Amino acid sequence: MSSILQRSRPTNTTPSVCISCLARLRQQLYSQLQLQLPGNHATAAPFHSTTITPFPRGKWNPSPSSSRSSPNSRSRNAGGGGGGAARAQGHKALRSMVHKPSRMTLSEKVARTPRSPSNLSPRDKRSKAFERRQEPAVDTGGGMNRRTFRLRSEDKQQYSRETERRRRDLKEITSRPSPSRFQQKPALELKSERRITPSKPDANAGEKAERRLAAEKLDGAEKKYTRPPVRRFGQMKHIASLDHVSSRTREITHAAEEKFNTFETFDLLPQTVEALYTDALDGLEGVAPTPVQSLVIPTLLDKSPAPPLKPLPSENSRHKKHKDPLDPDQFYRDEQPRQSFKTYLIAAETGSGKTLSYVLPLMDTLKRRELLQKQIDDAKRSEHSEILEQKGKWLFDIAPPPVTQDITVGKPFAVILVPTSELVFQVGSLLKKLSFIIKLRTEMISKDFSGAVIRSRLFKSSTPDIIVGTPFMIDRITEANPSMLHRTSHIIVDEADSLFDRSFSTLTAPIISRALNLEKLILCSATIPKSLDTYITQKYPDCKRLVTANLHAVPRRIQLQVIDVMGNLYKGNKLMACAHLCQKIANDSTEPGFAKRVVVFVNERETTDEVTKYLQETGFNAVSINRDSDSRKILESFTGEKEASTADWDGVRKGGVKILVTTDLASRGVDTKNVKNVILYDVPYTSIDFIHRLGRTGRMGRRGRAWILVDKDSNQEYVKEVRKTMFLGQALI
Ligand SMILES: Nc1ncnc2c1ncn2[C@@H]1O[C@H](COP(=O)(O)OP(=O)(O)OP(=O)(O)O)[C@@H](O)[C@H]1O
């Protein structure tokens, strides 16, 4: 047997066997052991010594009865005669030789790694599972056998231990003050420390583990604060004109809103609150401050006494510094210390009550100062009269000389700059209403008033406390009389984006530079264009920005519909589309009992006349405002409850709708609170124009409707993007 085995095994280290050799080997083996082969294998071929053919695994079956090692078969074999043991030995030898290296050629050197459960072949896995199933099941009462029960209970214990440990770690970490997202350094240091720590047992291992967990947590926090992907805009990005305002800046509003939810919480003077409820808000009692008012009023309220006035520069010093005789303002610009005043930027959506947010603290501050000054003057006067009395007892009783000239004449405490005379009237009217109870003097200066009227308003015996005017008028007056702004402590630039643009900044900037005693410069706007942002950053780097959460977003209560005039209905006729829309508005039942107001915005002044004429010919009450018309009277019908006289509405045939056709002249600041419908006849050039035009409707929480007419020349992609952004309630760019 051993000789056969030796012969069958080649001398080299990698023996290999072919199926015919094996068959012959088997035959010889059986004949030596005097056994009967199961099949007929009488003919034998000569041996190959090294030829190789893989033996099919599992096919080899020396005896059907011995293929299974059941106890019965074994006993049968054992009791089958004297050759039983030898036969079993032969089987064993054969199996060890042939059966083991299945499917693999023996000449290949393959190091077979012991199989772990993970790298078991599917066949082995199946057989293992079969073995496991064969184990006797012991019912533990819970529907599982003892083994499964033991495993599950061990798992459970392990799991609960793990959970408990994690919970403990987490509790310890969270109980510490949470690191800010800007503290990136400690996290990095901890990480590097973790890398160089040796793996030997450490007494502080627990503490280090905690720190590592904290560092991991910080890593997670850092990841959380990675900048979100920038939303892609196509056309809007191309036309982008608005500055990006961070969400952090916007979030501050919410905190302010919660803190100041009534006007009484602002610590205003009682007369200011009374004037607000009685006159400014049309007798509406108990109205709440708007978000911008909650944010701005407490910041601007100033209860400190006014600082002493700086003396006017002497004539000599004035001449010394005056290098350019053609620039009279140069001296004031040179003299003015840089950033000696505080700068604020109020930015909030249209129709959110920005005007009251700066008017209320301004009037309150001036009133407080006036009351304080009065007390000081009274005290001085009584002291002076006492001295005079004492002196009069033993000197000549001489009366004090009469005051020949009041140096405060024509020197207001505050100046409010607005771009148009319509806005002068609007803001001036609000100031006048409030000052009736607060008792301050306010005046308006615009091209609507003659020179004589302006002179008497400014230079008559009692000087106005606040003047409202256009930069053009104020610049001309202060240029001729620079000391007029000597007492001015507050300058407010409303619609700041307009007043600092190319056309106005040459007037606005010199006015600011002439105010030598300026304490506060307040800029106010519904939009912050990139140009304004750059200007403020460069010129007033310490400017405090008071920005509301919804800045640059058109409120969702305004619905915008797009009308494609290229369709079959209008065939590219925009005028017809506009008239049809007006007719639809006239026929609907949205404003029962009221005259419906429609504002039509066009891009060019020439288009105004064309559209107005067409609408009038179609029978509508259409009117346009331009530089030559009496716009104040026309706007009254759209801004207040008061109706315009019928003389302004020529060609009244279709009652019910009043239409105003205008350019951007009426798009900024005009409080058209009665307007529900806006038609954008042309697509606005920028997002800024979109915001201001749509902002004429849906004011102060009211609902509004808008239509935009697009034709083949319009940028339809841009309109689509604006509409989508409005729908999502996001800020335009
Ligand atoms: N707290 C308030 N409650 C109710 N109404 C208010 C409140 N504050 C202001 N209003 C009213 O809201 C309207 C709009 O105010 P205002 O003109 O100041 O808005 P705005 O933000 O300046 O708008 P725009 O950006 O278009 O100039 C005014 O009629 C004003 O009387």
GROMACS .gro file of C-alpha atoms and ligand atoms in nm, residues 263 280-282 284 287-290 293 348-356 426 494-495 526 667-671 673 692 695-696 699-700, ligand 1:
model
   65
  263PHE     CA    1  -4.441  10.125   2.163
  280ALA     CA    2  -4.922  10.937   1.305
  281LEU     CA    3  -5.112  10.611   1.293
  282ASP     CA    4  -5.451  10.760   1.208
  284LEU     CA    5  -5.515  10.328   1.554
  287VAL     CA    6  -5.076   9.892   1.714
  288ALA     CA    7  -4.752   9.701   1.753
  289PRO     CA    8  -4.414   9.818   1.627
  290THR     CA    9  -4.297   9.661   1.305
  293GLN     CA   10  -3.910   9.973   1.440
  348ALA     CA   11  -3.581   9.698   0.564
  349GLU     CA   12  -3.832   9.588   0.303
  350THR     CA   13  -4.069   9.836   0.137
  351GLY     CA   14  -4.375   9.949   0.331
  352SER     CA   15  -4.239   9.828   0.665
  353GLY     CA   16  -4.252  10.161   0.851
  354LYS     CA   17  -3.892  10.281   0.815
  355THR     CA   18  -3.996  10.647   0.827
  356LEU     CA   19  -4.143  10.620   1.176
  426GLN     CA   20  -4.492  11.300   0.264
  494ASP     CA   21  -3.370  10.861   0.331
  495GLU     CA   22  -3.357  10.651   0.014
  526ALA     CA   23  -3.518   9.943   0.122
  667SER     CA   24  -4.157  10.402  -0.717
  668ARG     CA   25  -3.940  10.518  -0.429
  669GLY     CA   26  -4.074  10.586  -0.085
  670VAL     CA   27  -4.422  10.695  -0.196
  671ASP     CA   28  -4.664  10.544   0.053
  673LYS     CA   29  -5.113  10.228   0.078
  692HIS     CA   30  -3.931   9.927  -0.538
  695GLY     CA   31  -4.329   9.759  -0.316
  696ARG     CA   32  -4.601  10.012  -0.408
  699ARG     CA   33  -4.776   9.766   0.208
  700MET     CA   34  -4.789   9.718   0.584
  734LIG     N1   35  -4.633  10.014   1.361
  734LIG     C1   36  -4.715  10.043   1.261
  734LIG     N2   37  -4.839   9.990   1.259
  734LIG     C2   38  -4.923  10.016   1.159
  734LIG     N3   39  -4.893  10.095   1.055
  734LIG     C3   40  -4.771  10.151   1.051
  734LIG     C4   41  -4.675  10.127   1.154
  734LIG     N4   42  -4.562  10.193   1.123
  734LIG     C5   43  -4.584  10.256   1.006
  734LIG     N5   44  -4.709  10.232   0.963
  734LIG     C6   45  -4.768  10.280   0.835
  734LIG     O1   46  -4.711  10.202   0.732
  734LIG     C7   47  -4.707  10.275   0.612
  734LIG     C8   48  -4.572  10.261   0.543
  734LIG     O2   49  -4.472  10.323   0.618
  734LIG     P1   50  -4.342  10.387   0.549
  734LIG     O3   51  -4.379  10.475   0.438
  734LIG     O4   52  -4.258  10.441   0.657
  734LIG     O5   53  -4.273  10.257   0.488
  734LIG     P2   54  -4.127  10.246   0.430
  734LIG     O6   55  -4.066  10.127   0.492
  734LIG     O7   56  -4.056  10.373   0.443
  734LIG     O8   57  -4.156  10.213   0.278
  734LIG     P3   58  -4.067  10.248   0.151
  734LIG     O9   59  -3.947  10.162   0.156
  734LIG    O10   60  -4.154  10.216   0.037
  734LIG    O11   61  -4.031  10.391   0.161
  734LIG     C9   62  -4.739  10.419   0.650
  734LIG    O12   63  -4.867  10.449   0.607
  734LIG    C10   64  -4.733  10.420   0.801
  734LIG    O13   65  -4.825  10.510   0.856
   0.00000   0.00000   0.00000
